[in-house]
mmCIF file of C-alpha atoms and ligand atoms in Angstrom:
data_model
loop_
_atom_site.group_PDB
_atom_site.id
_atom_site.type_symbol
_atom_site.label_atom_id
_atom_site.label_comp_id
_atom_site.label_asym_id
_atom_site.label_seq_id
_atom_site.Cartn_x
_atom_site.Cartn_y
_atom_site.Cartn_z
ATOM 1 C CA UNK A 844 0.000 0.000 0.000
ATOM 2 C CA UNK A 845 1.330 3.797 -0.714
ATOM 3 C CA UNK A 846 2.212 5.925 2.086
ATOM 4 C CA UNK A 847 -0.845 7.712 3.400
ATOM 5 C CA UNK A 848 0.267 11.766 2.459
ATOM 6 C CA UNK A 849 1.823 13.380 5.356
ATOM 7 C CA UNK A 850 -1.039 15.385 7.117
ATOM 8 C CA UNK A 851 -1.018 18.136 9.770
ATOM 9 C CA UNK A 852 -3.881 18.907 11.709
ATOM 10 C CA UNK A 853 -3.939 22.606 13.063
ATOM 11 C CA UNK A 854 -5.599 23.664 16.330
ATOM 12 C CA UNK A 855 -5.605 26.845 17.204
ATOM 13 C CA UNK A 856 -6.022 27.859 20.529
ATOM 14 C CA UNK A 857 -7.003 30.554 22.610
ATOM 15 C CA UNK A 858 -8.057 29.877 26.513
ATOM 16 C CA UNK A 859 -8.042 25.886 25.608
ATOM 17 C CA UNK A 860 -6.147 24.364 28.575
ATOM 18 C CA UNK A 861 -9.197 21.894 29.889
ATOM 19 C CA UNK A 862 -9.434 20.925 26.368
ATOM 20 C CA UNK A 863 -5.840 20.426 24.859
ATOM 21 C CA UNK A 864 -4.362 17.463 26.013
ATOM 22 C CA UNK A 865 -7.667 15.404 25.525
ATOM 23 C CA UNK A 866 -8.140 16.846 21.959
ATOM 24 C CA UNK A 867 -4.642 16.650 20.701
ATOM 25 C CA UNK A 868 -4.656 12.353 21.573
ATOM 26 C CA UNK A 869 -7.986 12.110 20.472
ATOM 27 C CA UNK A 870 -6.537 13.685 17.048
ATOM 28 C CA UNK A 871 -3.252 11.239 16.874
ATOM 29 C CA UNK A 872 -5.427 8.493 17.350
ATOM 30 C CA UNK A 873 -7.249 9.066 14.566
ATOM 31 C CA UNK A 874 -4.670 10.448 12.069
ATOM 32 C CA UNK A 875 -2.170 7.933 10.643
ATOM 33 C CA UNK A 876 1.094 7.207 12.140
ATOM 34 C CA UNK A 877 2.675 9.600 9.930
ATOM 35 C CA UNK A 878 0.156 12.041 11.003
ATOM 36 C CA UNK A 879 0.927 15.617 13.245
ATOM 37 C CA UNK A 880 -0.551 18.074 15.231
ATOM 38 C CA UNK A 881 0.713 21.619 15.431
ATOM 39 C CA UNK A 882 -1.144 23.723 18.176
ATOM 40 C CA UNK A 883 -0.798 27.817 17.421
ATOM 41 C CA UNK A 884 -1.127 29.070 20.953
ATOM 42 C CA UNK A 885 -1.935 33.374 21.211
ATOM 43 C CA UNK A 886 -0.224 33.438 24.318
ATOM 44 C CA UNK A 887 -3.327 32.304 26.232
ATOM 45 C CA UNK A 888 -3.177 33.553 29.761
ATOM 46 C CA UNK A 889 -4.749 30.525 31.258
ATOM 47 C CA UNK A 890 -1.038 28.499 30.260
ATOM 48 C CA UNK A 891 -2.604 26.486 27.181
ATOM 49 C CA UNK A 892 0.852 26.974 25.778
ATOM 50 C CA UNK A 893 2.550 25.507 28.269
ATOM 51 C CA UNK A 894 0.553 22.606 28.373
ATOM 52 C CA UNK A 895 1.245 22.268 24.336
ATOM 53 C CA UNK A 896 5.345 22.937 25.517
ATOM 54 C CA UNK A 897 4.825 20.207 27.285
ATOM 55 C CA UNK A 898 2.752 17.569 25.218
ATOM 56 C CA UNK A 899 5.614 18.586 22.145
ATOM 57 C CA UNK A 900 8.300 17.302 24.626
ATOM 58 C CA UNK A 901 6.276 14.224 25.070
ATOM 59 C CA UNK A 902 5.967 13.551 21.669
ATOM 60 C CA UNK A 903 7.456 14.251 18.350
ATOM 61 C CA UNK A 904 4.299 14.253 16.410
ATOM 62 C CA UNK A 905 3.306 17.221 18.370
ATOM 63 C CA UNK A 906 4.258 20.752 17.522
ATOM 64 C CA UNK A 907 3.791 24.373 19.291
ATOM 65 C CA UNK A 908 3.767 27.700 17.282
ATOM 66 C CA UNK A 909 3.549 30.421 20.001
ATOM 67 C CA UNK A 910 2.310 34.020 19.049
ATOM 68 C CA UNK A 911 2.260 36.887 20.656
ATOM 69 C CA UNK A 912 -0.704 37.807 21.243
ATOM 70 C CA UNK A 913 -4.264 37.082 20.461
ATOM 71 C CA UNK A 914 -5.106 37.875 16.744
ATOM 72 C CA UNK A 915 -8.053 36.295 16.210
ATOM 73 C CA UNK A 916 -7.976 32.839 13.903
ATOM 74 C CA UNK A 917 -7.134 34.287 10.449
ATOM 75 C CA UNK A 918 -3.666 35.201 11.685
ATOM 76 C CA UNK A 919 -3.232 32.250 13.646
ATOM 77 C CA UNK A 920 -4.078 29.689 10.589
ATOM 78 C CA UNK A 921 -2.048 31.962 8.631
ATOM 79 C CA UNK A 922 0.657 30.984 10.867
ATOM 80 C CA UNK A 923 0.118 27.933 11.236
ATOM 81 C CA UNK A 924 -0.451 26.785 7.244
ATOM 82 C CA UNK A 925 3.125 28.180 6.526
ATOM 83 C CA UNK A 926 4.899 26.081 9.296
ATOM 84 C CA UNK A 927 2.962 22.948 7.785
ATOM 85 C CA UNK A 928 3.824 23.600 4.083
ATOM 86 C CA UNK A 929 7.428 24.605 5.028
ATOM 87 C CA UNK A 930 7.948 21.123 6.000
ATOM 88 C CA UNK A 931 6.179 19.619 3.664
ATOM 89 C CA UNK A 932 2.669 18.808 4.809
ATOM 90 C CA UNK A 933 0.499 16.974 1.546
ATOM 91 C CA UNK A 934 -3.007 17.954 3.870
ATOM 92 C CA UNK A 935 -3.469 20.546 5.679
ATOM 93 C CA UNK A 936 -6.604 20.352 8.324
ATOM 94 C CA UNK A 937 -8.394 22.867 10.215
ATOM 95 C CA UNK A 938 -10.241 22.046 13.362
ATOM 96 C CA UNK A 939 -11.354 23.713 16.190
ATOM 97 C CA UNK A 940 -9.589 22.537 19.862
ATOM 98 C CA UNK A 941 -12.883 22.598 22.165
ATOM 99 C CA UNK A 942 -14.446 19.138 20.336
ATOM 100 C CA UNK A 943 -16.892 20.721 18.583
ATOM 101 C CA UNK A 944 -15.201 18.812 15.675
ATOM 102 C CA UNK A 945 -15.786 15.334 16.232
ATOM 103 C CA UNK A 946 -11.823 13.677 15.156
ATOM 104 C CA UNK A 947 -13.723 10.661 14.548
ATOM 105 C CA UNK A 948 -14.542 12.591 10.869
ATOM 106 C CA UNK A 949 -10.587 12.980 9.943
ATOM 107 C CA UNK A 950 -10.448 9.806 7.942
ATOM 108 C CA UNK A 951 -13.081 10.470 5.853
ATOM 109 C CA UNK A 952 -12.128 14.175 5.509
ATOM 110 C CA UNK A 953 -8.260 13.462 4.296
ATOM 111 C CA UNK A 954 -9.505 10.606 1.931
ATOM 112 C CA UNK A 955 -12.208 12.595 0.243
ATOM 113 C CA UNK A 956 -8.935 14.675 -0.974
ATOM 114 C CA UNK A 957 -7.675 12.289 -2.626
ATOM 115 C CA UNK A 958 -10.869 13.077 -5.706
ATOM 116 C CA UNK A 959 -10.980 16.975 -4.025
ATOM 117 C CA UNK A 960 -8.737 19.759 -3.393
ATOM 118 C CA UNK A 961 -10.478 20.923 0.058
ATOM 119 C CA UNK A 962 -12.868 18.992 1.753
ATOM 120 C CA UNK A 963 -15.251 21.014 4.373
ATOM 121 C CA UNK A 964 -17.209 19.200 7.494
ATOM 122 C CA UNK A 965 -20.484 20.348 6.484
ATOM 123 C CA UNK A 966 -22.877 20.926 9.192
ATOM 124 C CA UNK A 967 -25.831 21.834 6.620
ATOM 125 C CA UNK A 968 -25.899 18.934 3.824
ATOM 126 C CA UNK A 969 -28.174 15.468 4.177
ATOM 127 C CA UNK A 970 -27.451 13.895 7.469
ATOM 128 C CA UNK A 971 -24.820 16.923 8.579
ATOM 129 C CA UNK A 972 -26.418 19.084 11.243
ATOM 130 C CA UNK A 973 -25.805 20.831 14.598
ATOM 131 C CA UNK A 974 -26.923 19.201 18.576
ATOM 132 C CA UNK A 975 -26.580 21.291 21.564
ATOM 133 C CA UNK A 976 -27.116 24.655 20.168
ATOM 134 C CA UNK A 977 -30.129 27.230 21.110
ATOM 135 C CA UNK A 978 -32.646 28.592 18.622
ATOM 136 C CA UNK A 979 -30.856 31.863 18.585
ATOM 137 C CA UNK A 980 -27.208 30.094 17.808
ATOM 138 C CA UNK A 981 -28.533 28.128 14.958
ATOM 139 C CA UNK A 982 -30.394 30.989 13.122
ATOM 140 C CA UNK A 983 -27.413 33.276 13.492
ATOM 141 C CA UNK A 984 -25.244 29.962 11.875
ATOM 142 C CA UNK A 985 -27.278 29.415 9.231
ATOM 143 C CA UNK A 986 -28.200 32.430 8.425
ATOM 144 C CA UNK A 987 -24.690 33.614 8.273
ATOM 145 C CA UNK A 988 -23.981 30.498 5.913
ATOM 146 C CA UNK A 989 -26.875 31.207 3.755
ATOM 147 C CA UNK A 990 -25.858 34.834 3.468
ATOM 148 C CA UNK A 991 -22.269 33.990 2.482
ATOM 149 C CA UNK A 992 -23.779 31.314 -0.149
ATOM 150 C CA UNK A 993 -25.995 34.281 -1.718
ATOM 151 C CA UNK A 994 -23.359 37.045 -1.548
ATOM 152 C CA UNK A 995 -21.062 35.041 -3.188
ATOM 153 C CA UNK A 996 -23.243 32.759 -5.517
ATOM 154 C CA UNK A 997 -21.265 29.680 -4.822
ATOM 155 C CA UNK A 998 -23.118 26.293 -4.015
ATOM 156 C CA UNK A 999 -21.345 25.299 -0.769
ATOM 157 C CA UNK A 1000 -23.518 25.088 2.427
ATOM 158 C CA UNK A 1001 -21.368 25.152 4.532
ATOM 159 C CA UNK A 1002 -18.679 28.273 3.649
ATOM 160 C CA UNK A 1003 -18.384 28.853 7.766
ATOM 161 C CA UNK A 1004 -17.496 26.241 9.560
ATOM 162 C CA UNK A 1005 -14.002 25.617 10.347
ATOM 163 C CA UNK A 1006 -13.330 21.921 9.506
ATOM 164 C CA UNK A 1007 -11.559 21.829 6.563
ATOM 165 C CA UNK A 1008 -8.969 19.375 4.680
ATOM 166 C CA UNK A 1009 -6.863 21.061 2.221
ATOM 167 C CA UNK A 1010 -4.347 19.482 -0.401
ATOM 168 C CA UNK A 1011 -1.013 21.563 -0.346
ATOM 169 C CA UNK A 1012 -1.674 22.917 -3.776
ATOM 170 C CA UNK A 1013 -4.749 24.962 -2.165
ATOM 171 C CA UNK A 1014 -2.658 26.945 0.068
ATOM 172 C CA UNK A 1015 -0.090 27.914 -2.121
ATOM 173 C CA UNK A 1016 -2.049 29.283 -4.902
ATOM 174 C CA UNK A 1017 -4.323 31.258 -2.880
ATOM 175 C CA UNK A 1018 -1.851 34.212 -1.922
ATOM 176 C CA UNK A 1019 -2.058 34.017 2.017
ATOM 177 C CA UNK A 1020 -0.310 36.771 2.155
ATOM 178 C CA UNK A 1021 -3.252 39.260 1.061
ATOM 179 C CA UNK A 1022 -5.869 37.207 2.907
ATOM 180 C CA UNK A 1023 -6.906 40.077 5.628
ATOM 181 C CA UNK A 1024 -9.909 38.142 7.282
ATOM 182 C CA UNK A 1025 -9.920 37.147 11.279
ATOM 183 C CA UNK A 1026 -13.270 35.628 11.953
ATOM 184 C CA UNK A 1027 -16.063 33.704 10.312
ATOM 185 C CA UNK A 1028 -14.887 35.791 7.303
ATOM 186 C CA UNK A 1029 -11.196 33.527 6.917
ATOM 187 C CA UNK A 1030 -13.469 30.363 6.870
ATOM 188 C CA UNK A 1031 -15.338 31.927 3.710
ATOM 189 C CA UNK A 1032 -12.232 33.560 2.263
ATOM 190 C CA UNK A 1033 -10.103 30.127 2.163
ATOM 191 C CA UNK A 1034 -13.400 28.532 0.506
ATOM 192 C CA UNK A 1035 -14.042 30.860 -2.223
ATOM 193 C CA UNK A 1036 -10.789 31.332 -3.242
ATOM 194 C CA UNK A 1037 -10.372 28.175 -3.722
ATOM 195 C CA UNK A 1038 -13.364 27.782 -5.719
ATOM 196 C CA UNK A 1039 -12.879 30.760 -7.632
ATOM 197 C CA UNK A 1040 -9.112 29.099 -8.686
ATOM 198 C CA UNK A 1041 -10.819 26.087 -9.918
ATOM 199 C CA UNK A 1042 -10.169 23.425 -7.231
ATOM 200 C CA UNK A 1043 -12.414 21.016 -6.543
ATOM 201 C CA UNK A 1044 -14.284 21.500 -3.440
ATOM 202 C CA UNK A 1045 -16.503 18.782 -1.661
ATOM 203 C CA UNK A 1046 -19.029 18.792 1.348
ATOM 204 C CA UNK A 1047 -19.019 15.995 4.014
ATOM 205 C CA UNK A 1048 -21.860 15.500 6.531
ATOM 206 C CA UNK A 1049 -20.403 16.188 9.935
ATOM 207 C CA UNK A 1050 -22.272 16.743 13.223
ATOM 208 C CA UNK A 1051 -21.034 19.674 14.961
ATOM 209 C CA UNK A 1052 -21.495 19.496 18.613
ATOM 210 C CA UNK A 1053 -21.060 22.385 21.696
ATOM 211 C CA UNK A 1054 -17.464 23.148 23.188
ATOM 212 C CA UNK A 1055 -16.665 20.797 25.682
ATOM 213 C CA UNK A 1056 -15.211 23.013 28.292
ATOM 214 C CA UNK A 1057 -13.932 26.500 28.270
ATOM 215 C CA UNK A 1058 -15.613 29.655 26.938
ATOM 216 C CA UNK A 1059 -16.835 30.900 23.342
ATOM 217 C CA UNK A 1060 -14.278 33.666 21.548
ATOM 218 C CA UNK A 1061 -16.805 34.519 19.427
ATOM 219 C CA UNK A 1062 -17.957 37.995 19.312
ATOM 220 C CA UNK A 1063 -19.819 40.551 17.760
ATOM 221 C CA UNK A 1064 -17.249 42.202 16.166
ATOM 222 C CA UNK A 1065 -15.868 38.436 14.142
ATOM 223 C CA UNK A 1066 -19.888 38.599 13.003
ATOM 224 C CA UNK A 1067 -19.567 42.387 11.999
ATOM 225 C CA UNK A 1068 -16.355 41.272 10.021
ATOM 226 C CA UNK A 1069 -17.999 38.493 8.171
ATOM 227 C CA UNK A 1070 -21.370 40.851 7.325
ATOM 228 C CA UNK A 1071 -19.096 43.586 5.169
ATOM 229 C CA UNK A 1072 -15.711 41.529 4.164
ATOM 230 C CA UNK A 1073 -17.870 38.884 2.205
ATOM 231 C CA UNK A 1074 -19.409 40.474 -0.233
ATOM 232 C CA UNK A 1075 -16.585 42.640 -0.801
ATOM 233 C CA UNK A 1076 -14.700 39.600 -1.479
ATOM 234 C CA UNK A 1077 -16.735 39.246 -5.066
ATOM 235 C CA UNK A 1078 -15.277 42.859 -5.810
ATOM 236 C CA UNK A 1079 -11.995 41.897 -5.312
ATOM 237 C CA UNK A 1080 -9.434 40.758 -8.439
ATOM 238 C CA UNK A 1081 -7.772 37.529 -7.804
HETATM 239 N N1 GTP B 947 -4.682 31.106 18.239
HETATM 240 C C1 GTP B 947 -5.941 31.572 18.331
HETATM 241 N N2 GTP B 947 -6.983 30.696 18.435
HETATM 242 C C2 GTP B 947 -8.237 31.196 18.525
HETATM 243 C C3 GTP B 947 -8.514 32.576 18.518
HETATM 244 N N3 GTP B 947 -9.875 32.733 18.618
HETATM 245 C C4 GTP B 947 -10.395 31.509 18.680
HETATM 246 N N4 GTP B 947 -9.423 30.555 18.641
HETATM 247 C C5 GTP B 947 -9.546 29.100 18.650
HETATM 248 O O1 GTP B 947 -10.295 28.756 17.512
HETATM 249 C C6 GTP B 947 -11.185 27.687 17.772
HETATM 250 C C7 GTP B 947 -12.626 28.150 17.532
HETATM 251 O O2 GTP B 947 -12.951 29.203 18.425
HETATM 252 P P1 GTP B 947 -14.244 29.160 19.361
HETATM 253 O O3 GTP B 947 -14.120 30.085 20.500
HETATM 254 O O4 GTP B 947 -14.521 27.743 19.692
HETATM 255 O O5 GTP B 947 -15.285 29.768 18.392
HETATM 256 P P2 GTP B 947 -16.648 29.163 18.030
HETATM 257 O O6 GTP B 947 -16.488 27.706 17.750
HETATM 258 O O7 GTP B 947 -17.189 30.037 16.958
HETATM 259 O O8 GTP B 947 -17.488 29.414 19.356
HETATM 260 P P3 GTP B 947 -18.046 28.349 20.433
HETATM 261 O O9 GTP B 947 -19.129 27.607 19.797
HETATM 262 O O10 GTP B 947 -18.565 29.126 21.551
HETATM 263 O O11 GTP B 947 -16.951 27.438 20.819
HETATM 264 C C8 GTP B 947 -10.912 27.266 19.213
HETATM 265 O O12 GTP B 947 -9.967 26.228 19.212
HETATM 266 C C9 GTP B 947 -10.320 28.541 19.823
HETATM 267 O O13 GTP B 947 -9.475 28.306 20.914
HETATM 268 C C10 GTP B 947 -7.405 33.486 18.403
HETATM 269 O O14 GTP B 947 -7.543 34.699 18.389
HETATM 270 N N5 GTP B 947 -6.169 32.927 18.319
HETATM 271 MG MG1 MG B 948 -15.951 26.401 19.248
#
């Protein structure tokens, strides 16, 4: 059998120190042996960094990227996709650290790139969906989905969520360098840039569940982001 291609799951993590060490072996387990995980810490005051320090000296497949402070998720991805392509990462995943993305989906997500360029975990295809969540957190979700989907007149559901498999060739032809976004808004940008290149970019069903400790970093000012920088995204030359 051929080598499975070298993948490196990112987490980024802000305030994630009851949820680190759980999610990072629940993400080895799953990825295969040749398989990494490279946490980009913002200097979280509750010592999430240290407890990635520490999990990295414990284990090779683990890797820290400190920054300096807290830039939102944009910049940290940003980060963290050059570290992974500088060594030579074939897939590139994104997942949140506070198990609202189940690892149990990472198979499926890296072997649907082997037909696709980026494969998203699609909370709102057939048999995708959202538990846990209030009334007011799922209209504001899909809503902002929805929104994105009409601004941009692309046919992905799902151009928000944060669960994405990328093949190297994605990241290096969409110019990270001019990608500006912080929020929501980076999740939409990576997408459509992608499809707007030409790559091939599938939806798989995943059920998103509620962080399983720790507090939200969302805020009203990631939303306010995502409401003006997507549809000026369709004005922009590529
Ligand atoms: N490095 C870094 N990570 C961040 C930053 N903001 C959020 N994160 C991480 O990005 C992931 C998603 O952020 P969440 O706070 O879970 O955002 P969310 O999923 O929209 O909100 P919840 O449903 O409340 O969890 C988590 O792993 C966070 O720790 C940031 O500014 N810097
Ligand atoms: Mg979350």
């Amino acid at each position: 059998m051929p080598e499975r291609p070298a993948a490196w799951v990112i987490l980024p993590t802000y305030n994630e120190a009851e949820n680190l060490e759980g999610i990072v072996r629940a993400v080895l387990e799953q990825l295969p042996a040749s398989g990494k995980v490279l946490v980009v810490d913002d200097n979280s005051p509750d010592g999430t960094g240290e407890i990635a320090d520490r999990l990295a000296t414990e284990n090779d497949r683990i890797r820290v990227f400190h920054r300096e402070r807290k830039e939102g998720l944009g910049p940290a991805y940003l980060a963290g996709f050059r570290v992974a392509l500088d060594v030579g990462a074939e897939r590139i995943i994104e997942m949140d650290a506070d198990f609202s993305h189940d690892p149990a989906y990472l198979a499926a997500l890296i072997t649907a790139t082997e037909n696709a360029d980026l494969a998203i975990g699609s909370r709102y295809v057939p048999r995708g969906g959202v538990t846990d969540w209030g009334p007011v957190r799922r209209f504001i979700s899909r809503g902002g989905s929805a929104y994105a989907r009409l601004a941009l007149r692309v046919p992905v559901r799902d151009l928000t969520g944060g669960f994405k498999c990328f093949r190297r060739e994605v990241l290096e032809a969409i110019d990270l360098d001019s990608i500006e976004a912080r929020g929501y808004a980076f999740q939409v940008e990576t997408t459509y840039r992608a499809l707007k290149l030409g790559f091939r970019v599938v939806e798989l069903p995943i059920i998103f569940r509620d962080r399983r400790e720790g507090s939200s970093k969302m805020s009203k000012s990631i939303v306010a982001e995502a409401i003006w920088r997507v549809p000026a995204m369709r004005f922009r030359r590529w």
